[in-house]
mmCIF file of C-alpha atoms in Angstrom:
data_model
loop_
_atom_site.group_PDB
_atom_site.id
_atom_site.type_symbol
_atom_site.label_atom_id
_atom_site.label_comp_id
_atom_site.label_asym_id
_atom_site.label_seq_id
_atom_site.Cartn_x
_atom_site.Cartn_y
_atom_site.Cartn_z
ATOM 1 C CA UNK A 1 -17.365 24.969 13.032
ATOM 2 C CA UNK A 2 -18.744 27.498 10.900
ATOM 3 C CA UNK A 3 -16.988 30.268 12.644
ATOM 4 C CA UNK A 4 -13.678 28.422 11.899
ATOM 5 C CA UNK A 5 -14.679 27.889 8.432
ATOM 6 C CA UNK A 6 -15.095 31.655 7.950
ATOM 7 C CA UNK A 7 -11.935 32.487 9.563
ATOM 8 C CA UNK A 8 -9.887 29.815 7.057
ATOM 9 C CA UNK A 9 -11.859 31.443 3.998
ATOM 10 C CA UNK A 10 -11.070 34.885 5.287
ATOM 11 C CA UNK A 11 -7.163 33.961 5.249
ATOM 12 C CA UNK A 12 -7.359 32.659 2.004
ATOM 13 C CA UNK A 13 -9.364 35.667 0.497
ATOM 14 C CA UNK A 14 -6.762 38.089 2.063
ATOM 15 C CA UNK A 15 -3.961 36.531 -0.047
ATOM 16 C CA UNK A 16 -5.721 35.678 -3.072
ATOM 17 C CA UNK A 17 -3.498 37.910 -5.132
ATOM 18 C CA UNK A 18 -0.249 36.460 -3.719
ATOM 19 C CA UNK A 19 0.553 33.296 -5.469
ATOM 20 C CA UNK A 20 3.381 32.546 -3.310
ATOM 21 C CA UNK A 21 1.236 32.434 -0.168
ATOM 22 C CA UNK A 22 -1.436 30.744 -1.700
ATOM 23 C CA UNK A 23 1.101 27.827 -2.443
ATOM 24 C CA UNK A 24 2.346 27.801 1.148
ATOM 25 C CA UNK A 25 -1.209 27.255 2.131
ATOM 26 C CA UNK A 26 -1.739 24.573 -0.505
ATOM 27 C CA UNK A 27 1.696 22.786 0.555
ATOM 28 C CA UNK A 28 0.644 23.036 4.338
ATOM 29 C CA UNK A 29 -2.810 21.334 3.648
ATOM 30 C CA UNK A 30 -1.257 18.637 1.330
ATOM 31 C CA UNK A 31 1.851 17.734 3.758
ATOM 32 C CA UNK A 32 0.218 18.361 7.256
ATOM 33 C CA UNK A 33 -3.506 17.326 6.668
ATOM 34 C CA UNK A 34 -3.898 14.945 3.748
ATOM 35 C CA UNK A 35 -1.101 12.921 4.771
ATOM 36 C CA UNK A 36 -2.408 12.432 8.008
ATOM 37 C CA UNK A 37 -5.658 11.211 6.706
ATOM 38 C CA UNK A 38 -3.729 8.841 4.327
ATOM 39 C CA UNK A 39 -1.857 7.535 7.192
ATOM 40 C CA UNK A 40 -4.204 7.674 9.671
ATOM 41 C CA UNK A 41 -3.287 5.117 12.424
ATOM 42 C CA UNK A 42 -5.427 2.104 12.281
ATOM 43 C CA UNK A 43 -6.072 0.402 15.613
ATOM 44 C CA UNK A 44 -5.443 -3.415 15.430
ATOM 45 C CA UNK A 45 -4.941 -6.128 17.937
ATOM 46 C CA UNK A 46 -1.451 -6.402 19.332
ATOM 47 C CA UNK A 47 -1.367 -9.890 18.105
ATOM 48 C CA UNK A 48 -1.624 -8.812 14.440
ATOM 49 C CA UNK A 49 0.980 -6.023 14.491
ATOM 50 C CA UNK A 50 4.254 -8.436 13.208
ATOM 51 C CA UNK A 51 1.933 -9.989 10.711
ATOM 52 C CA UNK A 52 1.225 -6.577 9.224
ATOM 53 C CA UNK A 53 4.830 -5.933 8.773
ATOM 54 C CA UNK A 54 5.587 -9.238 7.051
ATOM 55 C CA UNK A 55 2.708 -9.266 4.805
ATOM 56 C CA UNK A 56 3.454 -5.639 3.836
ATOM 57 C CA UNK A 57 7.164 -6.632 2.891
ATOM 58 C CA UNK A 58 6.004 -9.692 0.815
ATOM 59 C CA UNK A 59 3.381 -7.727 -1.131
ATOM 60 C CA UNK A 60 6.100 -5.073 -1.837
ATOM 61 C CA UNK A 61 8.130 -7.761 -3.196
ATOM 62 C CA UNK A 62 5.445 -8.859 -5.502
ATOM 63 C CA UNK A 63 4.102 -12.038 -3.613
ATOM 64 C CA UNK A 64 0.499 -12.754 -3.183
ATOM 65 C CA UNK A 65 -0.119 -13.343 0.538
ATOM 66 C CA UNK A 66 -2.472 -15.704 2.289
ATOM 67 C CA UNK A 67 -3.085 -14.991 6.032
ATOM 68 C CA UNK A 68 -4.800 -17.303 8.539
ATOM 69 C CA UNK A 69 -6.131 -14.941 11.340
ATOM 70 C CA UNK A 70 -6.624 -17.709 13.642
ATOM 71 C CA UNK A 71 -3.521 -19.375 13.654
ATOM 72 C CA UNK A 72 -1.428 -16.102 12.314
ATOM 73 C CA UNK A 73 0.200 -18.194 9.690
ATOM 74 C CA UNK A 74 1.262 -16.654 6.415
ATOM 75 C CA UNK A 75 1.600 -18.342 3.017
ATOM 76 C CA UNK A 76 3.132 -16.375 0.179
ATOM 77 C CA UNK A 77 3.637 -17.057 -3.492
ATOM 78 C CA UNK A 78 4.834 -15.091 -6.766
ATOM 79 C CA UNK A 79 1.896 -13.267 -8.398
ATOM 80 C CA UNK A 80 3.091 -14.418 -11.723
ATOM 81 C CA UNK A 81 3.210 -18.081 -11.083
ATOM 82 C CA UNK A 82 -0.336 -17.909 -9.410
ATOM 83 C CA UNK A 83 -1.578 -16.590 -12.621
ATOM 84 C CA UNK A 84 -0.909 -19.916 -13.977
ATOM 85 C CA UNK A 85 -2.483 -21.948 -11.155
ATOM 86 C CA UNK A 86 -6.039 -21.882 -9.814
ATOM 87 C CA UNK A 87 -5.415 -22.965 -6.212
ATOM 88 C CA UNK A 88 -8.902 -23.249 -5.523
ATOM 89 C CA UNK A 89 -10.163 -24.578 -8.844
ATOM 90 C CA UNK A 90 -10.004 -28.350 -7.813
ATOM 91 C CA UNK A 91 -10.134 -30.763 -4.870
ATOM 92 C CA UNK A 92 -7.008 -29.720 -2.619
ATOM 93 C CA UNK A 93 -5.281 -32.928 -2.693
ATOM 94 C CA UNK A 94 -5.490 -32.861 -6.654
ATOM 95 C CA UNK A 95 -4.040 -29.401 -6.696
ATOM 96 C CA UNK A 96 -1.233 -30.099 -4.045
ATOM 97 C CA UNK A 97 -0.183 -32.965 -6.645
ATOM 98 C CA UNK A 98 -0.294 -30.679 -9.722
ATOM 99 C CA UNK A 99 1.734 -28.005 -7.859
ATOM 100 C CA UNK A 100 4.285 -30.573 -6.824
ATOM 101 C CA UNK A 101 4.558 -32.262 -10.113
ATOM 102 C CA UNK A 102 4.712 -28.971 -12.202
ATOM 103 C CA UNK A 103 6.518 -26.476 -9.906
ATOM 104 C CA UNK A 104 7.906 -28.570 -7.119
ATOM 105 C CA UNK A 105 5.748 -26.969 -4.520
ATOM 106 C CA UNK A 106 5.187 -29.640 -1.706
ATOM 107 C CA UNK A 107 3.956 -27.241 1.084
ATOM 108 C CA UNK A 108 1.064 -25.389 0.166
ATOM 109 C CA UNK A 109 -0.279 -24.406 3.515
ATOM 110 C CA UNK A 110 -3.384 -22.123 2.445
ATOM 111 C CA UNK A 111 -4.897 -25.300 0.791
ATOM 112 C CA UNK A 112 -5.088 -26.767 4.435
ATOM 113 C CA UNK A 113 -6.913 -23.954 5.915
ATOM 114 C CA UNK A 114 -10.711 -23.238 6.457
ATOM 115 C CA UNK A 115 -10.303 -19.493 6.491
ATOM 116 C CA UNK A 116 -7.971 -17.041 4.985
ATOM 117 C CA UNK A 117 -7.296 -13.477 4.012
ATOM 118 C CA UNK A 118 -5.700 -12.681 0.692
ATOM 119 C CA UNK A 119 -3.421 -9.828 0.268
ATOM 120 C CA UNK A 120 -2.097 -8.788 -3.250
ATOM 121 C CA UNK A 121 0.540 -6.493 -4.587
ATOM 122 C CA UNK A 122 -0.298 -3.248 -5.384
ATOM 123 C CA UNK A 123 -1.575 -2.737 -8.918
ATOM 124 C CA UNK A 124 -0.007 -0.091 -11.262
ATOM 125 C CA UNK A 125 -2.594 2.380 -10.307
ATOM 126 C CA UNK A 126 -2.022 2.134 -6.725
ATOM 127 C CA UNK A 127 1.725 2.068 -7.254
ATOM 128 C CA UNK A 128 1.556 5.230 -9.185
ATOM 129 C CA UNK A 129 -0.306 6.760 -6.402
ATOM 130 C CA UNK A 130 2.197 5.887 -3.822
ATOM 131 C CA UNK A 131 4.982 7.465 -6.092
ATOM 132 C CA UNK A 132 2.946 10.581 -6.662
ATOM 133 C CA UNK A 133 2.006 11.118 -2.971
ATOM 134 C CA UNK A 134 5.752 10.646 -2.219
ATOM 135 C CA UNK A 135 6.685 13.258 -4.550
ATOM 136 C CA UNK A 136 4.065 15.707 -3.505
ATOM 137 C CA UNK A 137 5.205 15.590 0.061
ATOM 138 C CA UNK A 138 8.765 15.939 -0.489
ATOM 139 C CA UNK A 139 10.060 18.617 1.953
ATOM 140 C CA UNK A 140 13.093 21.011 1.290
ATOM 141 C CA UNK A 141 13.950 19.434 -1.962
ATOM 142 C CA UNK A 142 11.907 21.112 -4.681
ATOM 143 C CA UNK A 143 14.264 20.249 -7.419
ATOM 144 C CA UNK A 144 14.024 16.405 -6.800
ATOM 145 C CA UNK A 145 10.069 17.125 -6.277
ATOM 146 C CA UNK A 146 9.903 18.604 -9.588
ATOM 147 C CA UNK A 147 12.016 15.829 -11.390
ATOM 148 C CA UNK A 148 9.823 13.044 -9.998
ATOM 149 C CA UNK A 149 6.642 14.928 -10.746
ATOM 150 C CA UNK A 150 7.797 15.310 -14.490
ATOM 151 C CA UNK A 151 8.938 11.736 -14.610
ATOM 152 C CA UNK A 152 5.509 10.514 -13.403
ATOM 153 C CA UNK A 153 3.904 12.750 -16.235
ATOM 154 C CA UNK A 154 5.704 11.378 -18.859
ATOM 155 C CA UNK A 155 6.687 8.194 -20.760
ATOM 156 C CA UNK A 156 7.966 5.200 -18.513
ATOM 157 C CA UNK A 157 6.982 6.854 -15.249
ATOM 158 C CA UNK A 158 7.745 3.718 -12.993
ATOM 159 C CA UNK A 159 11.359 3.250 -14.579
ATOM 160 C CA UNK A 160 12.179 6.931 -14.557
ATOM 161 C CA UNK A 161 10.688 7.541 -11.059
ATOM 162 C CA UNK A 162 13.208 4.580 -9.726
ATOM 163 C CA UNK A 163 16.154 5.681 -11.645
ATOM 164 C CA UNK A 164 15.713 9.330 -10.115
ATOM 165 C CA UNK A 165 14.951 8.299 -6.568
ATOM 166 C CA UNK A 166 17.948 5.521 -6.667
ATOM 167 C CA UNK A 167 20.380 8.384 -7.427
ATOM 168 C CA UNK A 168 19.129 10.713 -4.917
ATOM 169 C CA UNK A 169 19.707 11.416 -1.097
ATOM 170 C CA UNK A 170 16.125 10.608 -0.678
ATOM 171 C CA UNK A 171 16.325 6.852 -1.504
ATOM 172 C CA UNK A 172 15.692 5.418 1.911
ATOM 173 C CA UNK A 173 13.134 8.215 2.634
ATOM 174 C CA UNK A 174 11.237 6.616 -0.411
ATOM 175 C CA UNK A 175 11.565 3.120 0.752
ATOM 176 C CA UNK A 176 10.163 4.310 4.488
ATOM 177 C CA UNK A 177 7.410 5.905 2.780
ATOM 178 C CA UNK A 178 6.195 3.068 0.675
ATOM 179 C CA UNK A 179 6.310 0.706 3.502
ATOM 180 C CA UNK A 180 4.409 2.876 5.866
ATOM 181 C CA UNK A 181 1.890 3.254 3.056
ATOM 182 C CA UNK A 182 1.551 -0.552 2.436
ATOM 183 C CA UNK A 183 1.456 -1.299 6.096
ATOM 184 C CA UNK A 184 -1.510 1.081 6.410
ATOM 185 C CA UNK A 185 -3.207 -0.720 3.654
ATOM 186 C CA UNK A 186 -2.591 -4.121 5.019
ATOM 187 C CA UNK A 187 -3.968 -2.917 8.316
ATOM 188 C CA UNK A 188 -6.972 -1.336 6.724
ATOM 189 C CA UNK A 189 -7.872 -4.487 4.833
ATOM 190 C CA UNK A 190 -7.433 -6.705 7.750
ATOM 191 C CA UNK A 191 -9.605 -4.828 9.908
ATOM 192 C CA UNK A 192 -12.330 -4.956 7.268
ATOM 193 C CA UNK A 193 -11.780 -8.559 6.558
ATOM 194 C CA UNK A 194 -12.243 -9.277 10.321
ATOM 195 C CA UNK A 195 -15.359 -7.319 10.846
ATOM 196 C CA UNK A 196 -16.766 -9.589 7.594
ATOM 197 C CA UNK A 197 -15.519 -12.640 9.633
ATOM 198 C CA UNK A 198 -17.562 -11.463 12.656
ATOM 199 C CA UNK A 199 -20.468 -11.060 10.449
ATOM 200 C CA UNK A 200 -20.178 -14.754 9.099
ATOM 201 C CA UNK A 201 -19.201 -13.450 5.584
ATOM 202 C CA UNK A 202 -15.551 -14.811 5.705
ATOM 203 C CA UNK A 203 -14.068 -16.555 2.503
ATOM 204 C CA UNK A 204 -13.819 -20.095 3.046
ATOM 205 C CA UNK A 205 -12.040 -22.929 0.969
#
């Protein structure tokens, strides 16, 4: 390992005065190494894979997802509405009654579950990181890459990023990247929660 590191450092030292080559080395490390670490495939049981896709799609749409790892059932609600409701603050039957009267929610599955995992939409910090990571890894589109990075470093980064990407040829690439990121995040949380479940520390209603 030491010899390998010495070889890498020797290459870097040999091009220290060549900004263009240093940038190429940096781009390679960012695109080929860092992205692999961030998207390192997480092994999950086969039965959970369809759930990962559905949960990722739901949180991308701004929904809070509750997942029952025993039955594989998924219950999802708008985040803004859940801010007004404490699902687990009172007796389940009382909560159901209030939700039905106030919002017309007549089938709140999670209130009948003994165990669940909660998945929430990405907050503003994570959303920014996803956009930043996508911009940094754009290949063969330096002009767009620079525009996106500039947008993220100025006022209204979210709105400006969306406007630029929606009017580019890489709109679908962005959607694919974001879905892959969210699915990886969901898979990581799921495996962590399942480990807690095995240790008897699973959240209960």
